[in-house]
Amino acid sequence: MSERNQPMREALRMALREEMSRDERVFVMGLEVGQWQGTHRVTRGLLEEFGARRVRDTPISEMAIAGAAVGAAMAGLRPVAEIMTINFAFLALDAIVNHAAKIHYMFGGQFTVPLVIRAATGWGNQATATHSHTPEPIFAHFPGLFVGCPSNATDAKGMLKAAIRDENPVLFTEFIALYSKPAPVPDDPDFVLPIGKADIKRAGKDVTIVTFGRGVEWSLNAAEALAKDGVQCEVVDMRWLRPLDIATVIASFKKTNRCVVVEECLPMYSFGSEIAAQIQEKAFDYMDAPVKRVSAMDVPLPYAAEIELMALPNTQKVIDAVKEVL
Amino acid sequence: MATQTATLDREKLLDWYYQIVLIRHFENKCDELYREKRITGVYLHLYSGHEAVGVGALAALTLDDHVITAYRDHGIALARGMDPKVAMAEMMGKRTGSSGGKGGSMHLAQRDLNFWGGYAIVGGHLPLATGIALKVRYMEEDAVVLCFIGDGATNNGYFHEALNMSAVWDLPVVWLIENNLVGMGTRVEDSSGQPELSKRAIAYGMKNGGRIDGQNVIEVYHAVSDAVKYAKKRGPVLLEALTYRFRGHGVSDRSYDVRDDLVSELKVWQERDPILVLRSHLVEQFEGVESELEKRDQEAAAIVEAAVKFAEESPAPTFEDLIANVYVGRRYDE
């Protein structure tokens, strides 16, 4: 087994190809996944390799994509449904929340729903208000549904394979900004990263930075810059918003006694809110400073690049937040 | 029609009669228990009046076929073969219920009957039917999915998306609209630009199975049998059964107590009660069948009484049940 640098989209494609090859029940369906080769080119070449039975272009019918994936999964297939961007998943919210997440429970465990819904996520590139959501916390609100979001190509492969192999429904979001970024990707077809396990991307003793997805990059850059001033940040990449590996956060916090949460999501009722609440519940006696949150600003995202970027988190905002809690 | 009915034997028709009266007894009992607060959930939608649709349609399937419906699901569950004890226990939220007491009236289901459940978001189960049918085609199985649809569900996006997708992929689905003329209170003609609902099929390039008499179990059986054959071989069919609910939308709906126009309409439809329609057919066809009918009726009433006793004596779910089945293979708080 070896590994080589690959962009995240290719790591994701490798995960899909490997899982489709090992299990005939795994198939891909969604908007423009076949003939168009995938909006974000994740599914490029899969139609040619696996045929139209297993790589299914769908109508622009988000409710039916998610709902049919639920039905197919209940009946014994393992669908990987792509909803072009997470913004369109709002149309499918009922199928995801009321059916994917609840069917195992509300029928007393008679049915399982082993499906993965993939969607591109994230703000930026002047995509404007309706195409600029990072709404993972909305989906992570509901018991019954796992929510994962990788921060790099390596994790993307291992996490997506875990999602496909799991018996529970998974919403899997992929930052558009990360699709082209390379990282070392193992070619081991059984490289699977456990669901619900966070990863410490950098060790440190002074401040815990809790983040996921694209926030990891800003946090690591901030940690690098702060290290020059002698501040050692520990960067915890949660990887999964549900199940939430709060134990790893608390263990880190008990060492550093300070925390900054970095997310691209909106600030109200969010990832940061949840982490801050759980830290004060579980580690109040260890707190040397309030938990500081770096989020998107609490506004819809505008078009003009100058003001769009003002609303978004970045490395400097993370550095400033760390300095505030020191 | 006459030549077709001649092929149905006496025992089969008597069995359908039994199923229809079983559902009627079951629903009357549910209504009674609800009023007495022995069934306590807020939602309870009775199938009374619709019985011939469910019984006739399900008689056209085998156990390899698949069934899914909305929240007016008691009659479908029983006609599919669910033990009335298990159904009644679910009504009462008992551990012995079909969903362990966690689903209630609207969420009956039974995996080993390929009865995929009752669903309570209007239209929400339609794409699930599409997905189950996709599995049938994907695995090249010889089966069909029968999806019951209320008339109200033909107007939200799920209907359009699920039917269109089934047509694009030529999936083996029989879409069966139970048109009882009204949503909760809004009439079909006040909510549908095209009130002849089976004509919606044309928009999807789908086989229009037409409008059938939902009070006549024999007609429903033949129409659904034809649709099943077509769907397995070629693709989806949309059928519309005209029927009428003899009770309010749910048991808390008392419109029939206060609105004379509804009472008059109900009286007209009660003349075509599915029990009467089948009964008069049987009496006409088979001499001396009355005593058989009486016997089936008494059997059904006794089965429902036994179901109530079973349900009331069953244990309630526990805290362990509350936290079970949130996830597969993982604790809810892990």
XYZ file of C-alpha atoms in Angstrom, chain A residues 19-285:
267
model
C -16.970 1.067 -2.583
C -18.894 0.522 -5.825
C -16.388 -2.154 -6.790
C -16.599 -4.000 -3.488
C -20.399 -3.836 -3.062
C -22.850 -4.081 -5.948
C -25.579 -2.477 -3.841
C -23.667 0.816 -3.771
C -24.776 3.193 -6.501
C -24.654 6.894 -7.274
C -27.654 9.028 -8.104
C -28.179 12.750 -8.351
C -28.053 15.922 -10.332
C -25.638 15.770 -13.266
C -23.594 12.916 -11.821
C -23.407 10.914 -15.050
C -23.425 12.442 -18.505
C -22.262 15.819 -17.226
C -19.521 14.039 -15.227
C -20.484 15.660 -11.946
C -20.917 19.353 -11.235
C -17.757 19.326 -9.139
C -16.209 16.491 -11.167
C -16.253 14.121 -8.218
C -18.136 11.512 -10.255
C -16.116 11.987 -13.445
C -15.717 8.740 -15.352
C -18.015 6.695 -13.139
C -20.775 6.455 -15.736
C -18.334 5.014 -18.272
C -16.915 2.607 -15.721
C -20.077 1.402 -13.981
C -22.866 2.108 -16.470
C -26.229 3.831 -16.207
C -27.674 1.280 -13.781
C -25.266 2.347 -11.075
C -24.627 5.972 -12.026
C -28.051 7.532 -12.330
C -28.738 11.027 -13.563
C -31.896 12.322 -11.929
C -34.385 15.030 -12.758
C -33.950 18.286 -10.805
C -36.089 16.852 -8.038
C -34.336 17.229 -4.728
C -37.302 15.961 -2.708
C -37.447 12.810 -4.797
C -33.673 12.335 -4.902
C -33.502 12.261 -1.130
C -36.803 10.420 -0.743
C -36.039 7.778 -3.360
C -32.620 7.275 -1.807
C -34.376 6.647 1.512
C -36.707 4.105 -0.085
C -33.899 2.355 -1.958
C -31.826 2.179 1.212
C -34.720 0.764 3.236
C -35.237 -1.863 0.560
C -31.612 -3.002 0.667
C -29.497 -0.847 -1.651
C -26.794 1.556 -0.496
C -27.421 4.795 -2.369
C -24.963 7.649 -2.505
C -27.179 10.530 -3.547
C -25.579 13.748 -4.687
C -27.479 16.970 -4.210
C -25.416 19.394 -6.243
C -24.982 21.928 -3.440
C -26.160 21.977 0.136
C -28.282 25.032 -0.697
C -30.637 22.770 -2.659
C -30.860 20.317 0.229
C -33.307 22.708 1.875
C -35.793 21.481 -0.735
C -35.124 17.962 0.513
C -35.158 18.848 4.202
C -38.365 16.920 4.865
C -37.113 13.714 3.281
C -33.816 14.008 5.136
C -35.139 15.049 8.528
C -38.517 13.347 8.694
C -37.684 10.191 6.859
C -33.961 9.421 6.567
C -33.371 10.378 10.183
C -36.504 8.975 11.794
C -37.554 5.809 9.978
C -35.314 3.448 11.939
C -36.712 4.822 15.177
C -40.375 5.390 14.464
C -40.985 1.895 13.141
C -39.303 0.382 16.175
C -36.082 -0.611 14.411
C -37.738 -2.642 11.632
C -36.045 -0.705 8.852
C -32.559 0.691 8.374
C -31.638 3.545 6.050
C -28.003 3.088 4.987
C -27.730 6.036 2.658
C -25.264 8.826 2.063
C -26.332 12.218 0.810
C -23.390 14.145 -0.572
C -23.518 17.881 -1.114
C -20.998 20.620 -1.814
C -20.952 23.305 0.850
C -19.434 26.631 1.763
C -19.447 30.341 1.227
C -17.339 32.460 -1.060
C -16.634 33.125 -4.731
C -19.438 35.691 -4.876
C -22.058 32.986 -5.152
C -24.491 35.345 -3.362
C -27.087 34.888 -0.675
C -28.977 31.762 -1.729
C -25.915 29.825 -2.902
C -23.712 30.566 0.077
C -24.803 28.420 2.954
C -22.746 26.374 5.376
C -25.732 24.938 7.200
C -24.359 21.679 8.652
C -25.593 22.563 12.176
C -29.190 22.610 10.906
C -28.904 18.983 9.823
C -26.848 17.993 12.858
C -29.741 19.163 15.029
C -31.664 15.952 14.400
C -30.998 12.619 16.107
C -30.869 9.729 13.664
C -28.726 11.441 11.039
C -24.922 11.558 11.035
C -23.295 14.680 9.625
C -19.701 14.626 8.428
C -17.491 17.167 6.701
C -13.839 16.475 5.838
C -11.110 19.101 6.024
C -8.703 17.528 3.547
C -8.363 14.894 0.831
C -6.992 12.204 3.152
C -9.885 12.453 5.568
C -12.346 12.791 2.688
C -11.526 9.325 1.422
C -11.594 7.607 4.795
C -14.707 9.398 5.990
C -16.750 8.870 2.831
C -15.932 5.151 2.833
C -17.000 4.923 6.465
C -20.239 6.725 5.617
C -21.033 4.332 2.756
C -20.314 1.267 4.886
C -22.333 2.456 7.876
C -25.904 1.286 8.486
C -27.073 4.791 9.429
C -28.018 7.684 7.155
C -25.237 10.209 6.642
C -25.240 13.747 5.323
C -21.763 14.271 3.914
C -20.760 17.790 2.955
C -17.710 18.786 0.965
C -16.279 22.294 0.905
C -16.089 23.585 -2.641
C -12.985 25.521 -1.650
C -11.228 22.261 -0.741
C -12.052 20.163 -3.828
C -8.828 21.111 -5.643
C -6.494 20.971 -2.645
C -4.168 17.955 -2.578
C -3.150 15.826 0.380
C -1.591 12.362 0.673
C -4.296 9.772 -0.021
C -3.664 6.099 0.799
C -4.590 3.668 -1.952
C -5.563 1.055 0.658
C -9.139 0.044 -0.245
C -9.839 -0.496 3.444
C -8.633 2.913 4.569
C -11.669 3.843 6.644
C -11.773 6.550 9.312
C -14.206 5.895 12.144
C -17.453 7.825 12.227
C -17.735 10.275 15.091
C -14.038 10.496 15.879
C -12.325 13.869 15.949
C -8.698 14.334 14.933
C -6.101 16.542 16.563
C -4.476 18.200 13.583
C -1.892 20.048 15.667
C -0.959 19.552 19.301
C -0.524 22.468 21.692
C -0.907 23.430 25.330
C -2.115 27.035 25.433
C -5.415 27.252 23.507
C -7.793 24.671 22.007
C -9.150 25.606 18.592
C -12.215 23.505 17.755
C -13.225 23.512 14.107
C -14.217 21.447 11.076
C -14.054 21.560 7.297
C -12.511 24.663 5.827
C -12.028 26.128 9.310
C -9.158 23.691 9.831
C -7.013 25.478 7.273
C -7.538 28.919 8.858
C -6.931 27.438 12.279
C -3.678 25.709 11.284
C -2.447 28.891 9.596
C -3.319 30.875 12.701
C -1.586 28.315 14.924
C 1.530 28.541 12.762
C 1.593 32.326 13.020
C 0.901 32.310 16.764
C 3.657 29.764 17.356
C 6.155 32.418 16.303
C 4.976 34.426 19.331
C 5.341 31.375 21.550
C 1.614 30.500 21.678
C 0.926 26.782 21.233
C -2.529 26.112 19.804
C -4.113 22.672 19.735
C -6.276 22.349 16.611
C -9.121 19.833 16.934
C -10.773 18.896 13.631
C -14.143 17.514 14.659
C -14.717 15.823 11.249
C -18.242 14.877 12.394
C -20.864 17.251 13.763
C -22.915 14.206 14.698
C -21.897 11.999 16.402
C -19.995 14.773 18.157
C -16.721 13.676 19.736
C -17.035 16.061 22.645
C -14.740 13.880 24.770
C -11.745 14.856 22.633
C -12.682 18.542 22.984
C -13.039 18.317 26.753
C -9.765 16.425 27.157
C -7.965 19.125 25.183
C -9.718 21.915 27.060
C -8.753 20.492 30.439
C -5.153 20.853 29.300
C -5.375 24.342 27.756
C -8.254 25.899 29.754
C -9.049 28.142 26.788
C -11.009 27.622 23.619
C -11.761 29.292 20.297
C -14.355 27.721 17.988
C -13.863 28.365 14.277
C -16.655 27.734 11.796
C -17.883 29.055 8.473
C -21.470 28.685 9.660
C -23.673 31.485 10.877
C -23.277 32.248 14.568
C -26.784 31.789 15.947
C -27.713 28.275 17.235
C -24.608 26.942 15.610
C -21.602 24.584 15.880
C -19.839 27.172 18.011
C -22.868 27.591 20.248
C -22.967 23.847 20.846
C -19.269 23.473 21.611
C -19.313 26.480 23.951
C -22.385 25.193 25.777
C -20.949 21.732 26.261
C -17.590 23.055 27.503
C -19.259 25.147 30.195
C -21.449 22.208 31.178
C -18.676 19.650 31.277
C -15.560 21.619 32.173
C -16.657 24.785 33.977
C -13.990 24.444 36.640
